[in-house]
């Protein structure tokens, strides 16, 4: 049974294979080809947190592959409250062919995977967002970025999106820098895992040093879902970490700016940069669809 709970569930070869499949599916879709490897099959989508991109791309992607998606809002299922997580996993496995879960606590998606007899896909937890990282690196791969020569700079909170970006960057052989305020660095486990892959990871409190000469500048909100109570403290801690035009000018002229979205415009990124010529945020958003279709097809369609 193959799950996608963490980027660490994937090998280098599997990631490259997913890029190839995503590219084929994207080109096929644009050429009007119809393919139905999911015919007669269904995915359950359990979301404990709000979503635009992840929900729509998993639902639409499943439909485009000939399958059916069943959306379950958090209150309906009551993961761990109305029913234990293992019991939910065991029951869903009787009816559906895959489980997509966006959860408050990473442990929940780990437990779903442990007890399910069908593939489980992490659609965001407080620790990781592997589907986002796949779409992000697919976007860079499509643009022909040579990962072994690239430097990717994360500016902001060492959060779930940062963790998956660093872990996949390490798998692909990129050099990584993270500029985070003290106390907001990526988790020690993620840092260790990145370095264990032989990747270079530099940590700094200076966004300008991180941006200088980078090929990719990436940021995300300073207050993630579930951290709303810390918003005032975080706004203060992250002053100076905004990606604005002055910061972008320090990066390579060919650099791209990335953001998983949703953005808090005017906080971690300015309108001018988000909507500017170096921004690839809409390519990332589009590629969520194609990258996840590749995951569904490879993990479920061919079983
Ligand atoms: N990037 C992302 O996961 O967006 P949603 O929260 O809207 O799904
Ligand atoms: N770090 C953000 C990502 C949203 C897609 C959050 O967890 O809210």
PDB file of C-alpha atoms and ligand atoms in Angstrom:
ATOM      1  CA  UNK A   1       0.000   0.000   0.000  1.00  0.00           C
ATOM      2  CA  UNK A   2       1.462   3.329  -1.097  1.00  0.00           C
ATOM      3  CA  UNK A   3       0.417   6.532   0.663  1.00  0.00           C
ATOM      4  CA  UNK A   4       1.401  10.168   0.205  1.00  0.00           C
ATOM      5  CA  UNK A   5       1.443  11.436   3.786  1.00  0.00           C
ATOM      6  CA  UNK A   6       4.864  13.056   3.576  1.00  0.00           C
ATOM      7  CA  UNK A   7       7.276  13.995   0.813  1.00  0.00           C
ATOM      8  CA  UNK A   8       9.530  11.382   2.439  1.00  0.00           C
ATOM      9  CA  UNK A   9       7.124   8.704   1.114  1.00  0.00           C
ATOM     10  CA  UNK A  10       8.469   9.417  -2.390  1.00  0.00           C
ATOM     11  CA  UNK A  11      11.784   8.513  -4.014  1.00  0.00           C
ATOM     12  CA  UNK A  12      13.620  10.714  -6.499  1.00  0.00           C
ATOM     13  CA  UNK A  13      12.562   8.373  -9.326  1.00  0.00           C
ATOM     14  CA  UNK A  14       8.915   8.435  -8.239  1.00  0.00           C
ATOM     15  CA  UNK A  15       8.849  12.241  -8.205  1.00  0.00           C
ATOM     16  CA  UNK A  16      10.340  12.429 -11.708  1.00  0.00           C
ATOM     17  CA  UNK A  17       7.846   9.783 -12.891  1.00  0.00           C
ATOM     18  CA  UNK A  18       4.973  11.861 -11.424  1.00  0.00           C
ATOM     19  CA  UNK A  19       6.255  14.929 -13.336  1.00  0.00           C
ATOM     20  CA  UNK A  20       6.256  12.913 -16.593  1.00  0.00           C
ATOM     21  CA  UNK A  21       2.728  11.626 -15.970  1.00  0.00           C
ATOM     22  CA  UNK A  22       1.507  15.100 -14.959  1.00  0.00           C
ATOM     23  CA  UNK A  23       2.966  16.561 -18.170  1.00  0.00           C
ATOM     24  CA  UNK A  24       1.280  13.844 -20.269  1.00  0.00           C
ATOM     25  CA  UNK A  25      -2.062  14.380 -18.551  1.00  0.00           C
ATOM     26  CA  UNK A  26      -1.774  18.159 -18.911  1.00  0.00           C
ATOM     27  CA  UNK A  27      -0.945  17.963 -22.627  1.00  0.00           C
ATOM     28  CA  UNK A  28      -3.640  15.333 -23.184  1.00  0.00           C
ATOM     29  CA  UNK A  29      -6.248  17.462 -21.457  1.00  0.00           C
ATOM     30  CA  UNK A  30      -5.315  20.518 -23.517  1.00  0.00           C
ATOM     31  CA  UNK A  31      -5.534  18.403 -26.708  1.00  0.00           C
ATOM     32  CA  UNK A  32      -9.025  17.262 -25.687  1.00  0.00           C
ATOM     33  CA  UNK A  33      -8.118  13.611 -25.044  1.00  0.00           C
ATOM     34  CA  UNK A  34     -10.340  11.708 -22.647  1.00  0.00           C
ATOM     35  CA  UNK A  35      -8.839   9.040 -20.394  1.00  0.00           C
ATOM     36  CA  UNK A  36     -10.648   7.188 -17.626  1.00  0.00           C
ATOM     37  CA  UNK A  37      -8.255   5.133 -15.470  1.00  0.00           C
ATOM     38  CA  UNK A  38     -10.526   5.867 -12.497  1.00  0.00           C
ATOM     39  CA  UNK A  39     -13.725   4.618 -14.150  1.00  0.00           C
ATOM     40  CA  UNK A  40     -16.065   3.155 -11.564  1.00  0.00           C
ATOM     41  CA  UNK A  41     -13.871   4.256  -8.665  1.00  0.00           C
ATOM     42  CA  UNK A  42     -14.279   6.866  -5.968  1.00  0.00           C
ATOM     43  CA  UNK A  43     -12.201   9.036  -3.644  1.00  0.00           C
ATOM     44  CA  UNK A  44     -13.313  10.330  -0.237  1.00  0.00           C
ATOM     45  CA  UNK A  45     -12.206  13.879   0.580  1.00  0.00           C
ATOM     46  CA  UNK A  46     -12.175  14.668   4.315  1.00  0.00           C
ATOM     47  CA  UNK A  47     -11.431  18.315   5.100  1.00  0.00           C
ATOM     48  CA  UNK A  48     -11.026  19.593   8.655  1.00  0.00           C
ATOM     49  CA  UNK A  49      -9.937  23.021   7.346  1.00  0.00           C
ATOM     50  CA  UNK A  50     -11.119  25.311   4.536  1.00  0.00           C
ATOM     51  CA  UNK A  51      -9.725  24.998   1.015  1.00  0.00           C
ATOM     52  CA  UNK A  52     -10.148  26.376  -2.487  1.00  0.00           C
ATOM     53  CA  UNK A  53      -7.351  24.924  -4.621  1.00  0.00           C
ATOM     54  CA  UNK A  54      -6.897  21.535  -2.973  1.00  0.00           C
ATOM     55  CA  UNK A  55     -10.546  20.619  -2.805  1.00  0.00           C
ATOM     56  CA  UNK A  56     -11.406  21.761  -6.324  1.00  0.00           C
ATOM     57  CA  UNK A  57      -8.340  20.188  -7.933  1.00  0.00           C
ATOM     58  CA  UNK A  58      -8.833  16.829  -6.208  1.00  0.00           C
ATOM     59  CA  UNK A  59     -12.546  16.771  -7.055  1.00  0.00           C
ATOM     60  CA  UNK A  60     -12.160  17.939 -10.636  1.00  0.00           C
ATOM     61  CA  UNK A  61      -9.045  15.813 -11.174  1.00  0.00           C
ATOM     62  CA  UNK A  62     -10.893  12.679 -10.048  1.00  0.00           C
ATOM     63  CA  UNK A  63     -13.795  13.474 -12.368  1.00  0.00           C
ATOM     64  CA  UNK A  64     -11.435  14.133 -15.307  1.00  0.00           C
ATOM     65  CA  UNK A  65      -9.917  10.676 -14.738  1.00  0.00           C
ATOM     66  CA  UNK A  66     -13.380   9.117 -14.927  1.00  0.00           C
ATOM     67  CA  UNK A  67     -13.921   8.677 -11.177  1.00  0.00           C
ATOM     68  CA  UNK A  68     -16.111  10.225  -8.522  1.00  0.00           C
ATOM     69  CA  UNK A  69     -15.205  12.273  -5.445  1.00  0.00           C
ATOM     70  CA  UNK A  70     -17.233  12.338  -2.224  1.00  0.00           C
ATOM     71  CA  UNK A  71     -16.596  15.464  -0.125  1.00  0.00           C
ATOM     72  CA  UNK A  72     -16.917  15.123   3.640  1.00  0.00           C
ATOM     73  CA  UNK A  73     -16.755  18.275   5.761  1.00  0.00           C
ATOM     74  CA  UNK A  74     -15.083  17.971   9.162  1.00  0.00           C
ATOM     75  CA  UNK A  75     -18.278  18.351  11.178  1.00  0.00           C
ATOM     76  CA  UNK A  76     -19.947  15.490   9.312  1.00  0.00           C
ATOM     77  CA  UNK A  77     -17.275  12.899  10.013  1.00  0.00           C
ATOM     78  CA  UNK A  78     -16.063  14.047  13.424  1.00  0.00           C
ATOM     79  CA  UNK A  79     -12.607  12.502  12.982  1.00  0.00           C
ATOM     80  CA  UNK A  80     -11.560  11.352  16.431  1.00  0.00           C
ATOM     81  CA  UNK A  81     -14.669  12.766  18.109  1.00  0.00           C
ATOM     82  CA  UNK A  82     -17.770  11.162  16.583  1.00  0.00           C
ATOM     83  CA  UNK A  83     -15.672   8.141  15.602  1.00  0.00           C
ATOM     84  CA  UNK A  84     -12.053   7.090  16.079  1.00  0.00           C
ATOM     85  CA  UNK A  85      -9.643   7.820  13.242  1.00  0.00           C
ATOM     86  CA  UNK A  86      -8.803   4.093  12.746  1.00  0.00           C
ATOM     87  CA  UNK A  87     -12.524   3.248  12.531  1.00  0.00           C
ATOM     88  CA  UNK A  88     -13.097   5.983   9.931  1.00  0.00           C
ATOM     89  CA  UNK A  89     -10.137   4.651   7.923  1.00  0.00           C
ATOM     90  CA  UNK A  90     -11.355   1.036   8.096  1.00  0.00           C
ATOM     91  CA  UNK A  91     -14.909   1.973   7.079  1.00  0.00           C
ATOM     92  CA  UNK A  92     -13.981   4.278   4.213  1.00  0.00           C
ATOM     93  CA  UNK A  93     -11.641   1.574   2.872  1.00  0.00           C
ATOM     94  CA  UNK A  94     -14.703  -0.677   2.352  1.00  0.00           C
ATOM     95  CA  UNK A  95     -16.270   1.750  -0.106  1.00  0.00           C
ATOM     96  CA  UNK A  96     -13.722   4.053  -1.715  1.00  0.00           C
ATOM     97  CA  UNK A  97     -10.432   3.588  -3.569  1.00  0.00           C
ATOM     98  CA  UNK A  98      -8.506   6.451  -1.971  1.00  0.00           C
ATOM     99  CA  UNK A  99      -8.750   8.945   0.897  1.00  0.00           C
ATOM    100  CA  UNK A 100      -7.706  12.589   0.617  1.00  0.00           C
ATOM    101  CA  UNK A 101      -7.423  14.253   4.030  1.00  0.00           C
ATOM    102  CA  UNK A 102      -6.764  17.830   5.150  1.00  0.00           C
ATOM    103  CA  UNK A 103      -6.254  17.649   8.892  1.00  0.00           C
ATOM    104  CA  UNK A 104      -5.502  19.834  11.878  1.00  0.00           C
ATOM    105  CA  UNK A 105      -2.925  17.465  13.322  1.00  0.00           C
ATOM    106  CA  UNK A 106      -0.414  15.536  11.221  1.00  0.00           C
ATOM    107  CA  UNK A 107      -0.948  12.497  13.500  1.00  0.00           C
ATOM    108  CA  UNK A 108      -4.463  12.193  12.111  1.00  0.00           C
ATOM    109  CA  UNK A 109      -3.357  11.629   8.528  1.00  0.00           C
ATOM    110  CA  UNK A 110      -0.607   9.267   9.740  1.00  0.00           C
ATOM    111  CA  UNK A 111      -3.244   7.258  11.612  1.00  0.00           C
ATOM    112  CA  UNK A 112      -5.602   7.230   8.612  1.00  0.00           C
ATOM    113  CA  UNK A 113      -2.794   5.806   6.468  1.00  0.00           C
ATOM    114  CA  UNK A 114      -1.886   3.200   9.096  1.00  0.00           C
ATOM    115  CA  UNK A 115      -5.418   1.859   9.278  1.00  0.00           C
ATOM    116  CA  UNK A 116      -6.691   2.301   5.709  1.00  0.00           C
ATOM    117  CA  UNK A 117      -6.528  -0.402   3.065  1.00  0.00           C
ATOM    118  CA  UNK A 118      -6.540   2.195   0.291  1.00  0.00           C
ATOM    119  CA  UNK A 119      -4.027   4.970  -0.491  1.00  0.00           C
ATOM    120  CA  UNK A 120      -4.212   8.052   1.729  1.00  0.00           C
ATOM    121  CA  UNK A 121      -3.136  11.446   0.410  1.00  0.00           C
ATOM    122  CA  UNK A 122      -2.194  14.299   2.752  1.00  0.00           C
ATOM    123  CA  UNK A 123      -4.056  17.348   1.481  1.00  0.00           C
ATOM    124  CA  UNK A 124      -2.303  19.535   4.127  1.00  0.00           C
ATOM    125  CA  UNK A 125      -1.553  18.980   7.772  1.00  0.00           C
ATOM    126  CA  UNK A 126       0.082  21.266  10.311  1.00  0.00           C
ATOM    127  CA  UNK A 127       3.399  19.603   9.398  1.00  0.00           C
ATOM    128  CA  UNK A 128       3.391  19.106   5.615  1.00  0.00           C
ATOM    129  CA  UNK A 129       1.717  19.847   2.284  1.00  0.00           C
ATOM    130  CA  UNK A 130       3.240  17.269  -0.086  1.00  0.00           C
ATOM    131  CA  UNK A 131       0.727  17.805  -2.937  1.00  0.00           C
ATOM    132  CA  UNK A 132       1.686  21.478  -2.980  1.00  0.00           C
ATOM    133  CA  UNK A 133       5.392  20.636  -3.238  1.00  0.00           C
ATOM    134  CA  UNK A 134       4.727  18.268  -6.139  1.00  0.00           C
ATOM    135  CA  UNK A 135       2.858  20.965  -8.075  1.00  0.00           C
ATOM    136  CA  UNK A 136       5.544  23.539  -7.218  1.00  0.00           C
ATOM    137  CA  UNK A 137       8.483  21.448  -8.412  1.00  0.00           C
ATOM    138  CA  UNK A 138       6.479  20.299 -11.446  1.00  0.00           C
ATOM    139  CA  UNK A 139       6.060  24.007 -12.277  1.00  0.00           C
ATOM    140  CA  UNK A 140       9.838  24.528 -12.032  1.00  0.00           C
ATOM    141  CA  UNK A 141      10.572  21.282 -13.946  1.00  0.00           C
ATOM    142  CA  UNK A 142       8.269  22.410 -16.780  1.00  0.00           C
ATOM    143  CA  UNK A 143      10.239  25.652 -16.982  1.00  0.00           C
ATOM    144  CA  UNK A 144      13.435  23.643 -17.406  1.00  0.00           C
ATOM    145  CA  UNK A 145      15.054  24.562 -14.083  1.00  0.00           C
ATOM    146  CA  UNK A 146      18.167  22.465 -13.457  1.00  0.00           C
ATOM    147  CA  UNK A 147      17.565  21.493  -9.833  1.00  0.00           C
ATOM    148  CA  UNK A 148      21.175  20.492  -9.229  1.00  0.00           C
ATOM    149  CA  UNK A 149      22.309  24.054  -9.977  1.00  0.00           C
ATOM    150  CA  UNK A 150      19.347  25.906  -8.496  1.00  0.00           C
ATOM    151  CA  UNK A 151      19.085  27.762  -5.202  1.00  0.00           C
ATOM    152  CA  UNK A 152      15.660  27.965  -3.663  1.00  0.00           C
ATOM    153  CA  UNK A 153      15.044  30.612  -1.007  1.00  0.00           C
ATOM    154  CA  UNK A 154      12.187  30.363   1.456  1.00  0.00           C
ATOM    155  CA  UNK A 155      11.345  33.691   3.104  1.00  0.00           C
ATOM    156  CA  UNK A 156       8.971  33.660   6.084  1.00  0.00           C
ATOM    157  CA  UNK A 157       7.455  31.045   8.373  1.00  0.00           C
ATOM    158  CA  UNK A 158       9.111  27.607   8.537  1.00  0.00           C
ATOM    159  CA  UNK A 159       5.674  26.017   8.213  1.00  0.00           C
ATOM    160  CA  UNK A 160       3.979  23.022   6.557  1.00  0.00           C
ATOM    161  CA  UNK A 161       4.504  24.341   3.014  1.00  0.00           C
ATOM    162  CA  UNK A 162       8.130  25.178   3.830  1.00  0.00           C
ATOM    163  CA  UNK A 163       8.716  21.651   5.196  1.00  0.00           C
ATOM    164  CA  UNK A 164       7.449  19.923   2.060  1.00  0.00           C
ATOM    165  CA  UNK A 165       9.302  22.373  -0.201  1.00  0.00           C
ATOM    166  CA  UNK A 166      12.601  21.727   1.609  1.00  0.00           C
ATOM    167  CA  UNK A 167      12.119  17.957   1.696  1.00  0.00           C
ATOM    168  CA  UNK A 168      11.347  17.715  -2.014  1.00  0.00           C
ATOM    169  CA  UNK A 169      14.100  20.196  -2.880  1.00  0.00           C
ATOM    170  CA  UNK A 170      16.564  17.944  -1.057  1.00  0.00           C
ATOM    171  CA  UNK A 171      15.276  14.907  -2.964  1.00  0.00           C
ATOM    172  CA  UNK A 172      15.805  16.738  -6.256  1.00  0.00           C
ATOM    173  CA  UNK A 173      19.297  17.953  -5.338  1.00  0.00           C
ATOM    174  CA  UNK A 174      18.623  21.691  -5.009  1.00  0.00           C
ATOM    175  CA  UNK A 175      20.457  24.077  -2.672  1.00  0.00           C
ATOM    176  CA  UNK A 176      18.102  25.478  -0.060  1.00  0.00           C
ATOM    177  CA  UNK A 177      18.023  28.587   2.083  1.00  0.00           C
ATOM    178  CA  UNK A 178      15.378  29.498   4.628  1.00  0.00           C
ATOM    179  CA  UNK A 179      15.129  33.012   6.090  1.00  0.00           C
ATOM    180  CA  UNK A 180      12.862  32.828   9.133  1.00  0.00           C
ATOM    181  CA  UNK A 181      12.578  34.892  12.322  1.00  0.00           C
ATOM    182  CA  UNK A 182      14.022  33.257  15.455  1.00  0.00           C
ATOM    183  CA  UNK A 183      11.542  30.710  16.766  1.00  0.00           C
ATOM    184  CA  UNK A 184       9.846  30.240  13.373  1.00  0.00           C
ATOM    185  CA  UNK A 185      12.445  28.010  11.687  1.00  0.00           C
ATOM    186  CA  UNK A 186      11.540  24.718   9.989  1.00  0.00           C
ATOM    187  CA  UNK A 187      11.282  21.829  12.458  1.00  0.00           C
ATOM    188  CA  UNK A 188      14.542  20.190  13.590  1.00  0.00           C
ATOM    189  CA  UNK A 189      13.320  16.840  12.161  1.00  0.00           C
ATOM    190  CA  UNK A 190      12.809  18.364   8.722  1.00  0.00           C
ATOM    191  CA  UNK A 191      16.199  20.082   8.863  1.00  0.00           C
ATOM    192  CA  UNK A 192      17.840  16.791   9.795  1.00  0.00           C
ATOM    193  CA  UNK A 193      15.993  14.894   7.072  1.00  0.00           C
ATOM    194  CA  UNK A 194      17.016  17.471   4.441  1.00  0.00           C
ATOM    195  CA  UNK A 195      20.653  17.322   5.497  1.00  0.00           C
ATOM    196  CA  UNK A 196      20.572  13.513   5.694  1.00  0.00           C
ATOM    197  CA  UNK A 197      19.821  13.529   1.964  1.00  0.00           C
ATOM    198  CA  UNK A 198      23.106  15.383   1.456  1.00  0.00           C
ATOM    199  CA  UNK A 199      21.366  18.629   0.551  1.00  0.00           C
ATOM    200  CA  UNK A 200      22.698  22.045   1.451  1.00  0.00           C
ATOM    201  CA  UNK A 201      20.363  23.922   3.786  1.00  0.00           C
ATOM    202  CA  UNK A 202      21.333  27.375   5.060  1.00  0.00           C
ATOM    203  CA  UNK A 203      19.264  29.077   7.734  1.00  0.00           C
ATOM    204  CA  UNK A 204      19.373  32.835   8.224  1.00  0.00           C
ATOM    205  CA  UNK A 205      17.436  35.661   9.867  1.00  0.00           C
ATOM    206  CA  UNK A 206      18.289  37.931   6.923  1.00  0.00           C
ATOM    207  CA  UNK A 207      15.787  37.787   4.022  1.00  0.00           C
ATOM    208  CA  UNK A 208      18.138  39.869   1.852  1.00  0.00           C
ATOM    209  CA  UNK A 209      20.963  37.368   2.251  1.00  0.00           C
ATOM    210  CA  UNK A 210      18.553  34.543   1.368  1.00  0.00           C
ATOM    211  CA  UNK A 211      17.213  36.333  -1.711  1.00  0.00           C
ATOM    212  CA  UNK A 212      20.620  37.353  -3.100  1.00  0.00           C
ATOM    213  CA  UNK A 213      21.321  35.332  -6.244  1.00  0.00           C
ATOM    214  CA  UNK A 214      18.412  32.923  -5.690  1.00  0.00           C
ATOM    215  CA  UNK A 215      16.593  31.203  -8.579  1.00  0.00           C
ATOM    216  CA  UNK A 216      13.340  30.864  -6.661  1.00  0.00           C
ATOM    217  CA  UNK A 217      11.819  33.071  -3.964  1.00  0.00           C
ATOM    218  CA  UNK A 218       8.981  31.374  -2.086  1.00  0.00           C
ATOM    219  CA  UNK A 219       6.751  32.659   0.673  1.00  0.00           C
ATOM    220  CA  UNK A 220       3.494  31.790   2.402  1.00  0.00           C
ATOM    221  CA  UNK A 221       1.200  33.442   4.945  1.00  0.00           C
ATOM    222  CA  UNK A 222       2.673  34.331   8.333  1.00  0.00           C
ATOM    223  CA  UNK A 223      -0.371  32.965  10.141  1.00  0.00           C
ATOM    224  CA  UNK A 224      -1.476  29.538   8.969  1.00  0.00           C
ATOM    225  CA  UNK A 225      -4.894  27.993   9.466  1.00  0.00           C
ATOM    226  CA  UNK A 226      -5.282  27.115  13.134  1.00  0.00           C
ATOM    227  CA  UNK A 227      -2.855  29.825  14.329  1.00  0.00           C
ATOM    228  CA  UNK A 228      -5.302  32.738  14.163  1.00  0.00           C
ATOM    229  CA  UNK A 229      -4.889  33.418  17.894  1.00  0.00           C
ATOM    230  CA  UNK A 230      -1.180  34.179  17.310  1.00  0.00           C
ATOM    231  CA  UNK A 231      -1.821  36.649  14.498  1.00  0.00           C
ATOM    232  CA  UNK A 232      -0.808  39.874  16.292  1.00  0.00           C
ATOM    233  CA  UNK A 233       2.403  38.341  17.655  1.00  0.00           C
ATOM    234  CA  UNK A 234       3.277  36.863  14.265  1.00  0.00           C
ATOM    235  CA  UNK A 235       2.647  40.125  12.379  1.00  0.00           C
ATOM    236  CA  UNK A 236       5.236  41.719  14.607  1.00  0.00           C
ATOM    237  CA  UNK A 237       7.747  38.850  14.409  1.00  0.00           C
ATOM    238  CA  UNK A 238       7.667  38.765  10.595  1.00  0.00           C
ATOM    239  CA  UNK A 239       8.250  42.484   9.968  1.00  0.00           C
ATOM    240  CA  UNK A 240      11.003  42.779   7.338  1.00  0.00           C
ATOM    241  CA  UNK A 241      10.215  39.357   5.817  1.00  0.00           C
ATOM    242  CA  UNK A 242       7.941  40.661   3.051  1.00  0.00           C
ATOM    243  CA  UNK A 243       8.719  39.760  -0.563  1.00  0.00           C
ATOM    244  CA  UNK A 244       8.569  43.121  -2.298  1.00  0.00           C
ATOM    245  CA  UNK A 245      10.165  44.541  -5.435  1.00  0.00           C
ATOM    246  CA  UNK A 246      13.341  45.561  -3.594  1.00  0.00           C
ATOM    247  CA  UNK A 247      13.848  41.993  -2.366  1.00  0.00           C
ATOM    248  CA  UNK A 248      13.100  40.485  -5.794  1.00  0.00           C
ATOM    249  CA  UNK A 249      15.768  42.728  -7.341  1.00  0.00           C
ATOM    250  CA  UNK A 250      18.395  40.926  -5.228  1.00  0.00           C
ATOM    251  CA  UNK A 251      17.548  37.547  -6.786  1.00  0.00           C
ATOM    252  CA  UNK A 252      18.744  36.417 -10.209  1.00  0.00           C
ATOM    253  CA  UNK A 253      17.081  38.353 -13.053  1.00  0.00           C
ATOM    254  CA  UNK A 254      15.532  35.068 -14.228  1.00  0.00           C
ATOM    255  CA  UNK A 255      14.232  34.197 -10.741  1.00  0.00           C
ATOM    256  CA  UNK A 256      10.619  33.228 -10.227  1.00  0.00           C
ATOM    257  CA  UNK A 257       8.440  34.121  -7.254  1.00  0.00           C
ATOM    258  CA  UNK A 258       6.225  31.420  -5.795  1.00  0.00           C
ATOM    259  CA  UNK A 259       3.385  31.335  -3.258  1.00  0.00           C
ATOM    260  CA  UNK A 260       1.060  28.419  -2.537  1.00  0.00           C
ATOM    261  CA  UNK A 261      -1.919  30.803  -2.034  1.00  0.00           C
ATOM    262  CA  UNK A 262      -4.105  32.006  -0.459  1.00  0.00           C
ATOM    263  CA  UNK A 263      -1.986  35.148   0.037  1.00  0.00           C
ATOM    264  CA  UNK A 264      -2.380  37.900   2.573  1.00  0.00           C
ATOM    265  CA  UNK A 265      -1.611  40.674   0.098  1.00  0.00           C
ATOM    266  CA  UNK A 266       0.405  43.481   1.639  1.00  0.00           C
ATOM    267  CA  UNK A 267       1.741  41.230   4.429  1.00  0.00           C
ATOM    268  CA  UNK A 268       4.140  38.497   3.254  1.00  0.00           C
ATOM    269  CA  UNK A 269       4.041  39.684  -0.386  1.00  0.00           C
ATOM    270  CA  UNK A 270       3.111  42.880  -2.191  1.00  0.00           C
ATOM    271  CA  UNK A 271       0.527  43.136  -4.971  1.00  0.00           C
ATOM    272  CA  UNK A 272       3.236  44.316  -7.369  1.00  0.00           C
ATOM    273  CA  UNK A 273       5.250  41.109  -6.877  1.00  0.00           C
ATOM    274  CA  UNK A 274       2.322  38.692  -6.662  1.00  0.00           C
ATOM    275  CA  UNK A 275       0.853  40.073  -9.888  1.00  0.00           C
ATOM    276  CA  UNK A 276       4.219  40.920 -11.457  1.00  0.00           C
ATOM    277  CA  UNK A 277       6.162  39.357 -14.353  1.00  0.00           C
ATOM    278  CA  UNK A 278       8.271  37.024 -12.186  1.00  0.00           C
ATOM    279  CA  UNK A 279       5.309  35.529 -10.318  1.00  0.00           C
ATOM    280  CA  UNK A 280       4.325  31.966 -11.278  1.00  0.00           C
ATOM    281  CA  UNK A 281       1.599  31.572  -8.652  1.00  0.00           C
ATOM    282  CA  UNK A 282      -1.149  30.847 -11.162  1.00  0.00           C
ATOM    283  CA  UNK A 283       1.005  28.204 -12.871  1.00  0.00           C
ATOM    284  CA  UNK A 284       1.452  26.595  -9.450  1.00  0.00           C
ATOM    285  CA  UNK A 285      -2.301  26.709  -8.873  1.00  0.00           C
ATOM    286  CA  UNK A 286      -3.032  25.245 -12.317  1.00  0.00           C
ATOM    287  CA  UNK A 287      -0.484  22.515 -11.795  1.00  0.00           C
ATOM    288  CA  UNK A 288      -2.123  21.382  -8.561  1.00  0.00           C
ATOM    289  CA  UNK A 289      -4.682  19.772 -10.865  1.00  0.00           C
ATOM    290  CA  UNK A 290      -2.212  18.020 -13.152  1.00  0.00           C
ATOM    291  CA  UNK A 291       0.208  16.920 -10.420  1.00  0.00           C
ATOM    292  CA  UNK A 292      -2.577  15.451  -8.266  1.00  0.00           C
ATOM    293  CA  UNK A 293      -4.121  13.717 -11.274  1.00  0.00           C
ATOM    294  CA  UNK A 294      -0.734  12.075 -11.758  1.00  0.00           C
ATOM    295  CA  UNK A 295      -0.735  10.976  -8.106  1.00  0.00           C
ATOM    296  CA  UNK A 296      -4.279   9.580  -8.333  1.00  0.00           C
ATOM    297  CA  UNK A 297      -3.515   7.776 -11.593  1.00  0.00           C
ATOM    298  CA  UNK A 298      -0.235   6.297 -10.373  1.00  0.00           C
ATOM    299  CA  UNK A 299      -1.390   5.345  -6.872  1.00  0.00           C
ATOM    300  CA  UNK A 300      -4.939   4.185  -7.658  1.00  0.00           C
ATOM    301  CA  UNK A 301      -5.605   4.037 -11.393  1.00  0.00           C
ATOM    302  CA  UNK A 302      -3.040   1.394 -12.166  1.00  0.00           C
ATOM    303  CA  UNK A 303      -3.753  -0.843  -9.175  1.00  0.00           C
TER     304      UNK A 303
HETATM  305  N1  LIG B   1      -2.515  26.079  -1.704  1.00  0.00           N
HETATM  306  C1  LIG B   1      -3.580  25.481  -1.157  1.00  0.00           C
HETATM  307  O1  LIG B   1      -3.507  24.362  -0.639  1.00  0.00           O
HETATM  308  O2  LIG B   1      -4.743  26.181  -1.273  1.00  0.00           O
HETATM  309  P1  LIG B   1      -6.120  25.817  -0.529  1.00  0.00           P
HETATM  310  O3  LIG B   1      -5.880  25.988   0.941  1.00  0.00           O
HETATM  311  O4  LIG B   1      -7.104  26.806  -1.069  1.00  0.00           O
HETATM  312  O5  LIG B   1      -6.481  24.402  -0.856  1.00  0.00           O
HETATM  313  N1  LIG B   2       0.548  27.452   5.548  1.00  0.00           N
HETATM  314  C1  LIG B   2      -0.807  27.628   5.068  1.00  0.00           C
HETATM  315  C2  LIG B   2      -0.973  26.985   3.741  1.00  0.00           C
HETATM  316  C3  LIG B   2      -2.338  27.088   3.125  1.00  0.00           C
HETATM  317  C4  LIG B   2      -2.434  26.396   1.808  1.00  0.00           C
HETATM  318  C5  LIG B   2      -1.775  27.050   6.092  1.00  0.00           C
HETATM  319  O1  LIG B   2      -1.511  25.963   6.634  1.00  0.00           O
HETATM  320  O2  LIG B   2      -2.792  27.690   6.365  1.00  0.00           O
END
